[in-house]
PDB file of C-alpha atoms in Angstrom:
ATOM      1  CA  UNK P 218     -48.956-158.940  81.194  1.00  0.00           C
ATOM      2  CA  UNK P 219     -48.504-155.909  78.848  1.00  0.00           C
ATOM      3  CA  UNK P 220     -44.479-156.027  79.145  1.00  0.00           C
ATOM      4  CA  UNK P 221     -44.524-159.662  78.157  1.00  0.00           C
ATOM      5  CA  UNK P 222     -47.400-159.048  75.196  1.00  0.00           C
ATOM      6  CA  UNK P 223     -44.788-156.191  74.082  1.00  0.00           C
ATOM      7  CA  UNK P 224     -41.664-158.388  74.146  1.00  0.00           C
ATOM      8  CA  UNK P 225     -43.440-160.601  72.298  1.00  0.00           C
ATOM      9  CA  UNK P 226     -44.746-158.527  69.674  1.00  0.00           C
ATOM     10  CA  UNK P 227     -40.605-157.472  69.176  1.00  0.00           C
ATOM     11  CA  UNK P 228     -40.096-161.226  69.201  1.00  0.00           C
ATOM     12  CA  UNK P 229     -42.613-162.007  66.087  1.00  0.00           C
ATOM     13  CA  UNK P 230     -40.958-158.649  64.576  1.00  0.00           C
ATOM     14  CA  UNK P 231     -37.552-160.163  64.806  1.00  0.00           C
ATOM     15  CA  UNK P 232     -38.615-163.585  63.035  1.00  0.00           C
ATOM     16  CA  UNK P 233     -40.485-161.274  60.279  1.00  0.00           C
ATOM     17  CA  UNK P 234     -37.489-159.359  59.545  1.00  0.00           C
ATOM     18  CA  UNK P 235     -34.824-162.765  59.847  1.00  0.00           C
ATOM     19  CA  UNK P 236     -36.823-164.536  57.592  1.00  0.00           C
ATOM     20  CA  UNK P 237     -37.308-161.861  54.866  1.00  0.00           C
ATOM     21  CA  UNK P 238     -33.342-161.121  54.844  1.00  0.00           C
ATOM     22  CA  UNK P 239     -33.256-165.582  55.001  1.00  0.00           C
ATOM     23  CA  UNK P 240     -35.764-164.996  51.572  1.00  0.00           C
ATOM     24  CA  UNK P 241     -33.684-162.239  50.160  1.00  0.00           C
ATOM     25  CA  UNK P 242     -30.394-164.177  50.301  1.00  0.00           C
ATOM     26  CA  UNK P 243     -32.438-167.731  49.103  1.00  0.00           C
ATOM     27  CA  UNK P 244     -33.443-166.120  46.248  1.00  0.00           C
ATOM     28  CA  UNK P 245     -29.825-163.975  45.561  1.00  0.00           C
ATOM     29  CA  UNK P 246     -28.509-167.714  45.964  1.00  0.00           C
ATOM     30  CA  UNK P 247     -30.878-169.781  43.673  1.00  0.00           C
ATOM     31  CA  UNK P 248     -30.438-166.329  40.867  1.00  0.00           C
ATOM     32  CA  UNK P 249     -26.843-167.276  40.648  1.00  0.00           C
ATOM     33  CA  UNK P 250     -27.418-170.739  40.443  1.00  0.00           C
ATOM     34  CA  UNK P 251     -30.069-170.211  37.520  1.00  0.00           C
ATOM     35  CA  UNK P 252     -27.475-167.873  36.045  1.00  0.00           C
ATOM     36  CA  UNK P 253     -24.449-169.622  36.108  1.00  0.00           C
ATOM     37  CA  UNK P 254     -26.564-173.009  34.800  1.00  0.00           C
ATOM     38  CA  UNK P 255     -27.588-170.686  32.193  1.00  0.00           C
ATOM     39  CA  UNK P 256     -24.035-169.180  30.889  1.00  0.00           C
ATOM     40  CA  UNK P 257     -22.844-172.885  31.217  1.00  0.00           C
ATOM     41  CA  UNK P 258     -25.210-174.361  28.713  1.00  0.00           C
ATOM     42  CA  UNK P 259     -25.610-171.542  26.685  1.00  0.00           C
ATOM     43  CA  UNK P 260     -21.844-170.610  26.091  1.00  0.00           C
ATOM     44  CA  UNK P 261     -19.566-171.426  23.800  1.00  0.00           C
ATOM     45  CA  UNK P 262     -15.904-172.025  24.314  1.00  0.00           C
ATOM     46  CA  UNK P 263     -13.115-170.448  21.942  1.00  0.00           C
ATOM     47  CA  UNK P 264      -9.987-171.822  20.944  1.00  0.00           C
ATOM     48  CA  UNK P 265      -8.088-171.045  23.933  1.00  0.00           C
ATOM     49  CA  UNK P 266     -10.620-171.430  26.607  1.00  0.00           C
ATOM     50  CA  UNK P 267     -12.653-168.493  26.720  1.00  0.00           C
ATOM     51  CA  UNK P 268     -16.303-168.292  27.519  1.00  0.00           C
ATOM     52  CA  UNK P 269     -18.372-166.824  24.274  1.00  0.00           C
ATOM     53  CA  UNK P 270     -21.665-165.950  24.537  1.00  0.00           C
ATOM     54  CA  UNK P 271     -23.973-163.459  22.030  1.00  0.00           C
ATOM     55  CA  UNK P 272     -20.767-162.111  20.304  1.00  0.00           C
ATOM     56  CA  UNK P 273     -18.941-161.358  23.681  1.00  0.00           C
ATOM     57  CA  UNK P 274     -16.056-163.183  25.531  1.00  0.00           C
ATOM     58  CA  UNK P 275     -14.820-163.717  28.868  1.00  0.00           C
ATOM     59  CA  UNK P 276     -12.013-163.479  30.441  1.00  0.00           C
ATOM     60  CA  UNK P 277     -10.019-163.192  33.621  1.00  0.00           C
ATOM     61  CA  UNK P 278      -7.501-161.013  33.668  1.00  0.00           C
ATOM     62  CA  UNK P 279      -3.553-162.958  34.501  1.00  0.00           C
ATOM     63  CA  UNK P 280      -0.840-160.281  34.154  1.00  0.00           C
ATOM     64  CA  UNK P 281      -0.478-156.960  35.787  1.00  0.00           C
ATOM     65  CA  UNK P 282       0.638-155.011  32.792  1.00  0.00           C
ATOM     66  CA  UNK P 283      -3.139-153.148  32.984  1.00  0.00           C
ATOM     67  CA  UNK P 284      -2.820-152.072  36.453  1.00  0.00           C
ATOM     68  CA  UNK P 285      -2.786-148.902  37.838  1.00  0.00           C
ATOM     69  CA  UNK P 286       0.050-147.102  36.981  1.00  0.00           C
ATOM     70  CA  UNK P 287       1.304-143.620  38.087  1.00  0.00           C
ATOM     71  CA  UNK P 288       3.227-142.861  34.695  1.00  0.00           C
ATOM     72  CA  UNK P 289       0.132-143.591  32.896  1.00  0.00           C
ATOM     73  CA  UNK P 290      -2.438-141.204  32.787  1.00  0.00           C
ATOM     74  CA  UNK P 291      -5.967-143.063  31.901  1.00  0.00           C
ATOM     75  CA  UNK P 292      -8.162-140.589  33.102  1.00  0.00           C
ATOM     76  CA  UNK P 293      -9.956-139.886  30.015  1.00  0.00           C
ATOM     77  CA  UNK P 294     -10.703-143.393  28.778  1.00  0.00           C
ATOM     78  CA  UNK P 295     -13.665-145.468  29.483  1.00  0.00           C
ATOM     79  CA  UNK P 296     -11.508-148.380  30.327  1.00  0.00           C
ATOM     80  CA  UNK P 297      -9.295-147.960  33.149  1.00  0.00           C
ATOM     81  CA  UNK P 298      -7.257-149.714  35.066  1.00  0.00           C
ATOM     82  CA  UNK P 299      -7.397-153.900  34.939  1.00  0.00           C
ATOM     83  CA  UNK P 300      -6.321-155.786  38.245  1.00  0.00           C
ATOM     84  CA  UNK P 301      -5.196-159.450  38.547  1.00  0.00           C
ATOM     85  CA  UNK P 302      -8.507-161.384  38.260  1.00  0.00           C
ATOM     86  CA  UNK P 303     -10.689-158.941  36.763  1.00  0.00           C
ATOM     87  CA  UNK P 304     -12.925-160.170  34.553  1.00  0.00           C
ATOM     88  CA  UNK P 305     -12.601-158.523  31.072  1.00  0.00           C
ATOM     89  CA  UNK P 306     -16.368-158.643  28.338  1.00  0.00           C
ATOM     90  CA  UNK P 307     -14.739-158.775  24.996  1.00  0.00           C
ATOM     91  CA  UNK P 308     -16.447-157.548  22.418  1.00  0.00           C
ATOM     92  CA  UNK P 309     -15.784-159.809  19.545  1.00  0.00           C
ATOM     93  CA  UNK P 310     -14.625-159.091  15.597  1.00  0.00           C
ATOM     94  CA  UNK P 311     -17.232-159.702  13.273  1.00  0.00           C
ATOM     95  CA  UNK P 312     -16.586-162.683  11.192  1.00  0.00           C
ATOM     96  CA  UNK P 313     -17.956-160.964   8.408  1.00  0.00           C
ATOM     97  CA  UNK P 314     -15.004-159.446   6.412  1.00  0.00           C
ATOM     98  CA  UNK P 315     -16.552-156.077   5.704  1.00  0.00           C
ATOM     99  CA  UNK P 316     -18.372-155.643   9.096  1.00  0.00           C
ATOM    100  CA  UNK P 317     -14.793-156.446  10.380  1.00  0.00           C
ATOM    101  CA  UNK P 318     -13.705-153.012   7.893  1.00  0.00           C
ATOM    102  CA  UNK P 319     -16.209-150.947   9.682  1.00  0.00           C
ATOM    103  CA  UNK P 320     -15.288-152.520  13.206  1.00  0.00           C
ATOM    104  CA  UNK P 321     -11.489-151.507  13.083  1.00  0.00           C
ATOM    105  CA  UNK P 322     -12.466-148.423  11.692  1.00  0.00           C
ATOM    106  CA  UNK P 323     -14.267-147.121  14.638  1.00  0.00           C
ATOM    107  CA  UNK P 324     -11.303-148.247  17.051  1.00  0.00           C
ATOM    108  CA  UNK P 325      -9.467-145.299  18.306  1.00  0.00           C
ATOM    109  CA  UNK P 326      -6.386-144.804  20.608  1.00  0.00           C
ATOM    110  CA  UNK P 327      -7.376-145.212  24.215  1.00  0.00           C
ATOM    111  CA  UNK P 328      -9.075-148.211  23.437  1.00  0.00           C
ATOM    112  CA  UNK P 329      -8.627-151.744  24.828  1.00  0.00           C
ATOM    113  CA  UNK P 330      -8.225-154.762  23.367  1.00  0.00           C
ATOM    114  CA  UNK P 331      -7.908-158.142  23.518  1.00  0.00           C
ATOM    115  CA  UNK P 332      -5.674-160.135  20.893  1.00  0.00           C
ATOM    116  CA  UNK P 333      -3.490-163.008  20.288  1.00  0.00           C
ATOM    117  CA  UNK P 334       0.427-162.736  19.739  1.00  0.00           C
ATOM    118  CA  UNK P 335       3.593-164.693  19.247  1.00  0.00           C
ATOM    119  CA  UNK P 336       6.214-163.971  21.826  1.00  0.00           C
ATOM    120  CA  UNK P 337       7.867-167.101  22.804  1.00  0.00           C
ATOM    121  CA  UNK P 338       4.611-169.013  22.418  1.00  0.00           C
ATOM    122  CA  UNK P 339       1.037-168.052  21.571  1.00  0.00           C
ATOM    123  CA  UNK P 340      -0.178-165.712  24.358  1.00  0.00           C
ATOM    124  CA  UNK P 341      -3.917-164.131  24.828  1.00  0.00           C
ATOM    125  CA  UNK P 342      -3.244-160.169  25.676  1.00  0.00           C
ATOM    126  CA  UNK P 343      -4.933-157.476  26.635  1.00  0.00           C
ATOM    127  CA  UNK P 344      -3.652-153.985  26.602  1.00  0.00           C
ATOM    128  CA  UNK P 345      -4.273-150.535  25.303  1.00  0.00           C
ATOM    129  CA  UNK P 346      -4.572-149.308  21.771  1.00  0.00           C
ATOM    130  CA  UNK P 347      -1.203-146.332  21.783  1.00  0.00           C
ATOM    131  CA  UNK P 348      -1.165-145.779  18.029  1.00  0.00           C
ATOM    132  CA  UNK P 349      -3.535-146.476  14.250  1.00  0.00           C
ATOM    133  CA  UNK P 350      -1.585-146.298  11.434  1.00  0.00           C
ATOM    134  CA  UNK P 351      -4.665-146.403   8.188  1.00  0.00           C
ATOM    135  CA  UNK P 352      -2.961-148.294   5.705  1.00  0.00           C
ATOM    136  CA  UNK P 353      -3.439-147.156   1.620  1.00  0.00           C
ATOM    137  CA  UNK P 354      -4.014-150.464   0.465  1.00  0.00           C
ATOM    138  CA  UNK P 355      -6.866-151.069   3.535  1.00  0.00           C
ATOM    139  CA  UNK P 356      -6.896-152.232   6.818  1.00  0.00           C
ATOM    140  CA  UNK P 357      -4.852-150.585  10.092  1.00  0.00           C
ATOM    141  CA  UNK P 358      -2.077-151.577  12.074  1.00  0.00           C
ATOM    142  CA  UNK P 359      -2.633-151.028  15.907  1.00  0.00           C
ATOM    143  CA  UNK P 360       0.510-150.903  18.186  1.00  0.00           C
ATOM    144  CA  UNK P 361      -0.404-151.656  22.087  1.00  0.00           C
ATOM    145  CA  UNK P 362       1.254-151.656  25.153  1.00  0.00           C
ATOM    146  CA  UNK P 363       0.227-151.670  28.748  1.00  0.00           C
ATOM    147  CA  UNK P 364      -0.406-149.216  31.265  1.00  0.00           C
ATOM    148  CA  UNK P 365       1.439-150.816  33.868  1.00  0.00           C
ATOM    149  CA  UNK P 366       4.874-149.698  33.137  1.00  0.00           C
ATOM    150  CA  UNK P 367       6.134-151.180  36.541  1.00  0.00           C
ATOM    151  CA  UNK P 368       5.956-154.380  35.105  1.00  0.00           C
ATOM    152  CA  UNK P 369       7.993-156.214  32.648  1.00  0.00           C
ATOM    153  CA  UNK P 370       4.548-157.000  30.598  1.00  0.00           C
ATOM    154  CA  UNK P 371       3.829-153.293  30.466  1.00  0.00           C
ATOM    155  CA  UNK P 372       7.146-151.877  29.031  1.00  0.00           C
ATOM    156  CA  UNK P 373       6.561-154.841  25.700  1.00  0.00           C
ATOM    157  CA  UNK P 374       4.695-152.822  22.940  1.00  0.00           C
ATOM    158  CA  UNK P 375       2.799-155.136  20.455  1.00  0.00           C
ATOM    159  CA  UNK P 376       2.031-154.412  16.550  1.00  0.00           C
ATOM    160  CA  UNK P 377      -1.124-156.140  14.614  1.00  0.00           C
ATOM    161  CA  UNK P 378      -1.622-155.955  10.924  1.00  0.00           C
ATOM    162  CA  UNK P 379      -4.888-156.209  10.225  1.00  0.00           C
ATOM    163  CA  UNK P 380      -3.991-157.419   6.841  1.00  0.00           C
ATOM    164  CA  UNK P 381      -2.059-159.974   7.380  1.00  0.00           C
ATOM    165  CA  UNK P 382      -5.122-162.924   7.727  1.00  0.00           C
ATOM    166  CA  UNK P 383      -2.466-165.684   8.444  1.00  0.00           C
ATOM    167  CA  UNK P 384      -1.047-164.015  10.752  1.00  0.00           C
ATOM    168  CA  UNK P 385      -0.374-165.547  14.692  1.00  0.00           C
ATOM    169  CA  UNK P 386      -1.173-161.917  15.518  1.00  0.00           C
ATOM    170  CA  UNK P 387      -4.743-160.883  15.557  1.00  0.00           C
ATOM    171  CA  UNK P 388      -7.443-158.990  17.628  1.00  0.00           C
ATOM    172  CA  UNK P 389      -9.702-160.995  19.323  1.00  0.00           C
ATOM    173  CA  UNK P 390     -11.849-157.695  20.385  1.00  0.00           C
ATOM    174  CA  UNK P 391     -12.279-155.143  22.029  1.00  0.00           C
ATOM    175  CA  UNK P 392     -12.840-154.807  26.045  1.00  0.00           C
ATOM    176  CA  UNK P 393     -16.186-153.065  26.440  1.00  0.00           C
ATOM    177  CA  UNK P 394     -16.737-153.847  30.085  1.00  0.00           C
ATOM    178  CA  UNK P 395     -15.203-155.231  33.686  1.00  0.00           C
ATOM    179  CA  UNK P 396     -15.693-156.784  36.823  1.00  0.00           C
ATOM    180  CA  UNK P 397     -13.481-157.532  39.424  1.00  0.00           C
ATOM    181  CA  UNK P 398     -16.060-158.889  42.016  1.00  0.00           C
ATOM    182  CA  UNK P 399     -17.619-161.309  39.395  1.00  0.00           C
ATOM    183  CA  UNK P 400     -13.829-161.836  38.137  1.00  0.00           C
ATOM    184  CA  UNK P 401     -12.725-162.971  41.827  1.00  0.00           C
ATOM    185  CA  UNK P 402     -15.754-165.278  42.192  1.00  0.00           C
ATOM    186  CA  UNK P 403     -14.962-166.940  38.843  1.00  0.00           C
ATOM    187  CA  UNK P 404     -11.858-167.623  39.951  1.00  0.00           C
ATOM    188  CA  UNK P 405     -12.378-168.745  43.533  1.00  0.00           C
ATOM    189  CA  UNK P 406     -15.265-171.030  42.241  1.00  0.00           C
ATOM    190  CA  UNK P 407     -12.003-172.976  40.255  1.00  0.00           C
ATOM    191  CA  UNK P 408     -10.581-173.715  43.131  1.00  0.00           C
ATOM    192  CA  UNK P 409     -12.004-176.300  46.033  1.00  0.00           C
ATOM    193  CA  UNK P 410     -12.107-174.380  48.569  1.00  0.00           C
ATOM    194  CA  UNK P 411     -13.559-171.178  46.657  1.00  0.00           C
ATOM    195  CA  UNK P 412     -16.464-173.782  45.957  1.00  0.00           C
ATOM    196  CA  UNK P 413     -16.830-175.091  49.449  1.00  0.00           C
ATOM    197  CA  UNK P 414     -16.887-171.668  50.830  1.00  0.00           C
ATOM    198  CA  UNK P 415     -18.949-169.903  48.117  1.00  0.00           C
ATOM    199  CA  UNK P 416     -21.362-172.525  47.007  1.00  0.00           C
ATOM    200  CA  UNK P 417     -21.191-175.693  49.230  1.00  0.00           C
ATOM    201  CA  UNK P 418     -21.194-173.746  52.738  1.00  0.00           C
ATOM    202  CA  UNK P 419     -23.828-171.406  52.241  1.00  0.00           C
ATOM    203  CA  UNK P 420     -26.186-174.013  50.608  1.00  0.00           C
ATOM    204  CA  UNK P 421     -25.788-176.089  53.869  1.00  0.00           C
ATOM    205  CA  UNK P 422     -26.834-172.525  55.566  1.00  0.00           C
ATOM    206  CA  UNK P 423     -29.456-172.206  53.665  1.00  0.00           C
ATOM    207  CA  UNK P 424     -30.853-175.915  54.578  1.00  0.00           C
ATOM    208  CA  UNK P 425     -30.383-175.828  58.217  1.00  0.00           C
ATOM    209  CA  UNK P 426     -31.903-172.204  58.243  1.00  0.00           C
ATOM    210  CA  UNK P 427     -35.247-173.846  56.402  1.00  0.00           C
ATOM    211  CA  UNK P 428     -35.468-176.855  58.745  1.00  0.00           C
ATOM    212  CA  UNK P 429     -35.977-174.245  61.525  1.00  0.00           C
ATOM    213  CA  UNK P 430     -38.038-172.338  59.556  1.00  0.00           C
ATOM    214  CA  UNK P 431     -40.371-175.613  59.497  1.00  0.00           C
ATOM    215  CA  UNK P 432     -39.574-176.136  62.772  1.00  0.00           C
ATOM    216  CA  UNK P 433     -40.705-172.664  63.967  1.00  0.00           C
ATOM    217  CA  UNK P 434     -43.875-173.492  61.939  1.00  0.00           C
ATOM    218  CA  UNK P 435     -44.601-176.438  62.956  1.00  0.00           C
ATOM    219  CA  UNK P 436     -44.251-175.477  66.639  1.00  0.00           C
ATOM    220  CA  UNK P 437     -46.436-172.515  66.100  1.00  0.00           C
ATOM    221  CA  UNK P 438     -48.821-174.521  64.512  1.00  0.00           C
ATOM    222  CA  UNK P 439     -48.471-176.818  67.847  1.00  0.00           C
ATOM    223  CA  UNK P 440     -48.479-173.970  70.292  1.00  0.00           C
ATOM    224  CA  UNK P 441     -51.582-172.310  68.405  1.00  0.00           C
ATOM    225  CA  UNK P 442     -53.843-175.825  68.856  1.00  0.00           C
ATOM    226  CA  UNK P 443     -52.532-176.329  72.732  1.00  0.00           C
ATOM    227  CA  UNK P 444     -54.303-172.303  73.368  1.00  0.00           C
ATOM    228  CA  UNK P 445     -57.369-173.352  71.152  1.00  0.00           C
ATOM    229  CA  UNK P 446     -57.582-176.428  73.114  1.00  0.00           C
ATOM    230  CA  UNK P 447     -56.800-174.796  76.375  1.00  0.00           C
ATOM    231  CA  UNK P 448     -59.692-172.081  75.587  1.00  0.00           C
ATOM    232  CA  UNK P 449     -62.070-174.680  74.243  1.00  0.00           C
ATOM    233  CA  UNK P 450     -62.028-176.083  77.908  1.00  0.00           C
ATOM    234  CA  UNK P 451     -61.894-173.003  79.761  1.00  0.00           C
ATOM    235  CA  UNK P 452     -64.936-172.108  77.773  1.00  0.00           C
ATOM    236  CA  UNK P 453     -66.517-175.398  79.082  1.00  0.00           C
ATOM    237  CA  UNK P 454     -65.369-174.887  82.657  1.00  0.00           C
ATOM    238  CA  UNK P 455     -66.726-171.460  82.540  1.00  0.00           C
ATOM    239  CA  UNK P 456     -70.340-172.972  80.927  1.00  0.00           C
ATOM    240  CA  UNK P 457     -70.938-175.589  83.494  1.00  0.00           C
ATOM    241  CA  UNK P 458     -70.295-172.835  86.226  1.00  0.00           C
ATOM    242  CA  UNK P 459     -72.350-170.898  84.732  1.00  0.00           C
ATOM    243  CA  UNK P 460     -75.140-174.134  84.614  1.00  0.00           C
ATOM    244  CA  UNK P 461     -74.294-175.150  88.065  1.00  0.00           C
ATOM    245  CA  UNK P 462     -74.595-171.131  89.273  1.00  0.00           C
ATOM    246  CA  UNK P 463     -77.832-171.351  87.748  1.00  0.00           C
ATOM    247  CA  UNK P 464     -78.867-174.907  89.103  1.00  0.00           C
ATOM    248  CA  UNK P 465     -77.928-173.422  92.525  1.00  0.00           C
ATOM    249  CA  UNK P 466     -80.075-170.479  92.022  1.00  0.00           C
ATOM    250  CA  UNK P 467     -83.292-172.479  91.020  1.00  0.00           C
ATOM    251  CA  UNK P 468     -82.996-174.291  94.017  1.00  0.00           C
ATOM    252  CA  UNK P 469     -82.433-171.418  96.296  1.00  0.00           C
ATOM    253  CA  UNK P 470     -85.345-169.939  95.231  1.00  0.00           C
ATOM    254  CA  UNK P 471     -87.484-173.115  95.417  1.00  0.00           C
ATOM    255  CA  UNK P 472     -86.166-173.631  98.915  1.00  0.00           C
ATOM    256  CA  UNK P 473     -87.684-169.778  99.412  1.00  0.00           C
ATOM    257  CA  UNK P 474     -90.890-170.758  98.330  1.00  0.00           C
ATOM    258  CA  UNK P 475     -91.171-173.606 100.188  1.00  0.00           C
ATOM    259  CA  UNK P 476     -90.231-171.523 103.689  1.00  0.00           C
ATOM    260  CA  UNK P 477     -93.201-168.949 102.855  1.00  0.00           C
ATOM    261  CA  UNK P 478     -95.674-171.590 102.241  1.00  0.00           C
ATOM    262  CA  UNK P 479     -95.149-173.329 105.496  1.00  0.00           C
ATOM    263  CA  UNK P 480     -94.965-169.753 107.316  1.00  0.00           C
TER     264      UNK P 480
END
């Protein structure tokens, strides 16, 4: 009796703990949901594509010209290296012509940034600030180039004149943060089966592991009202013993007194 009241002490342990981590995940699930419902209503899209949202972009990263790169020493910026699918928060220009003044003039080499430039076609770029020139009449010209010098993209420098407002060359902004987890999702979720695997599978999870959570409740609730009832009448077997003990007794001793009055 006390090895099976112990094994099944471990067993309502083991449900405790499954459906906490079932919880944990539910609510890690329905976050993302919330937040991803949120960014979709709330964002705005730039010319080209690109998620904006409070003054920040962003983007996934396409080329490997901001990969890792043994002839590049990036050791002492805060912005590393930039795999494939990364995904890039972009720190936007200020629209406002003098906050843009004070914006460029805090840039400094090291620094990453995201801009558009004509080379065969528009393109969206990000690489790495190499050299400021301060220009007399105002503004700066920023050459860039990747880190990756492996790759074609890398070895391309880039020049932007801040100057020139007409220009098909311009800074978007500046890269102020990364992800590469959130960047893979991102991209797996724009593909069908990165959504069936990422949203639609674990949702069915999810389901099936509630109906057997009701299940499990509802056959608790079941098993709990079969030992009630099962107690309720061994209670009332154990009573009428008890009555029919005591029956049995009153006649015993009524047959007694009976004997000594005829002795």
């Amino acid at each position: 009796m006390k090895g099976k009241a112990e094994e099944s002490v471990k067993q309502s342990k083991g449900k405790k703990i499954f459906q906490i981590i079932v919880d944990i995940l539910f609510c890690c699930f329905f976050i993302i949901c919330i937040l991803a419902l949120f960014l979709s209503i709330s964002a705005k899209k730039s010319a080209d594509g690109a998620m904006r949202l409070f003054g920040y972009e962003m983007r996934i990263v396409i080329s490997p010209s901001m990969e890792k790169c043994e002839l590049t020493d990036v050791s002492q910026f805060e912005i590393k290296d930039l795999p494939v699918k990364t995904m890039v928060f972009i720190e936007t220009v200020p629209e406002d012509e003098a906050k843009a003044e004070k914006w460029y003039a805090a840039l400094k080499v090291g620094d990453v940034l995201t801009f558009r430039y004509f080379e065969i076609g528009q393109k969206t770029i990000t690489h790495r600030i190499v050299d400021i020139t301060e220009k007399e009449s105002g503004g700066y010209i920023f050459v860039l180039e990747g880190d990756n010098k492996n790759s074609k993209e890398g070895n391309l420098q880039q020049t932007i004149d801040t100057t020139q407002k007409d220009s098909p060359n311009y800074v978007i902004g500046k890269v102020t943060g990364k992800s590469y987890v959130l960047g893979l999702l991102i991209t797996a979720l724009k593909s069908t089966w990165g959504i069936v695997f990422i949203v639609i599978i674990p949702s069915l999870i999810i389901i099936i592991l509630e109906i057997i959570r009701i299940i499990d409740v509802f056959s608790e609730k079941k098993k709990r009202e079969k030992e009630t009832e099962e107690k309720r009448k061994d209670d009332e077997i154990a009573e009428l013993k008890r009555q029919l003990a005591e029956v049995n007794g009153q006649n015993l001793e009524k047959e007694s007194k009976a004997d000594e009055r005829s002795d």
